[in-house]
């Protein structure tokens, strides 16, 4: 094992007294301090302030002023340029951001580089392009004129105002970028509330945004626990909430937004995503598919596969190959470039995943691989395979958000489809087969916002993403997001 040396600027950043980022500058706070813990060692590496209501109000009011001033009036092309410069700065400062992200989340350095920073730069560029693609319609009114006058109608898309972006701990750079870049591209401004477990990278990105020419107040960051998030979404100057997180918190966020003043909201929530291997699938490819679907970032990916359905005749072969592949993963310090599998991101989540191991043992499932916490400092658990005792097994129905693949055999494709849809969630799913004709007939019958064929967890900025059923409301990416960050205004002209 040979972890990389921390860069001096990373060490300096950790040593700072962190609070929030408001009106173009880091700000301190009277709020209590929250420890930021490195999940690889369980040691505190920094602290950050828990926002008070007055911190939240300062951030929202600053973003409102920026909306009414420089940003709201900025032409789309100059908004696009600032986002493009920020994309460049993310890459220039990529090593520093990657180290910070790995230290606070336990994500391997390669994932921090590719799935956080490089992906975030790609998404920023996509949103920059979208800033210049916001259009309305012209409409021929349907009613006839009474005395010779004529009518013409058009629609305008107007930015909503200040967007509260509430971000979970699993992808703290990428998800923050999805939220504020959607807002900034459409002419809104944004206050981001990172998770209390991963607050550092958003602070650094807000500094880079100033360097990129984003005016003060356009992007603010308030740190703190759930109560800070709640104060943010209930603030009267918030025009929209963009939330990513768990289903129970999402439901309470949606309720609070509606009760506040019918504040617009979009929710990207959890999943219990299905992966189905048709009978013809190659077992070696299936094993690689299980790792791709279920074990990236220790399974802490909202779109990750957790329910694996394999044709009964192929189950033993597939399980054997997946088990072999998991045994060969290098588990260790995520700052080491050889590491493929690191710790879970925080202690409460480690305890939650450990409880699922106990549940599998006592609930009649069979643990085929792993199933234990690891005897080392930090929040490490073994990558785990479970053969479900029945289709109602807890591990097959509740989101674990961890490195646990739960398997169930099926006998025919009608049964497979009913298994796919037998869940309250509907974020994503994947089908694996050489028979594309069969796949394309099955896809529309699957209740999920995204269905992949022969791949999983591939997010492309051009392709809309979001959940159906309990997995959420609204879509990110593509041009679909524009509707959720703008209000439609109709104009009718008599001449
Ligand atoms: P949580 O729902 O616990 O938290 C998400 C964010 O909401 C955090 O910033 C949290 O702060 C904040 N928060 C907590 N309570 C409130 C409240 N009452 N009002 C406003 N904000 C609040 O989710 P996790 O952070 O545990 O993330 C894991 C979940 O996120 C999983 O279910 C996963 O599936 C889902 N997810 C969904 C994605 C998608 O695109 N659909 C993508 C990524 C994750 P704090 O952390 O400080 O408590």
Coordinates of C-alpha atoms in Angstrom, one line a residue, residues 230 313 349 423:
X230 CA -34.9 22.7 6.6
X313 CA -30.4 -22.3 -15.0
X349 CA -24.2 4.4 7.3
X423 CA -41.0 -2.3 -5.6

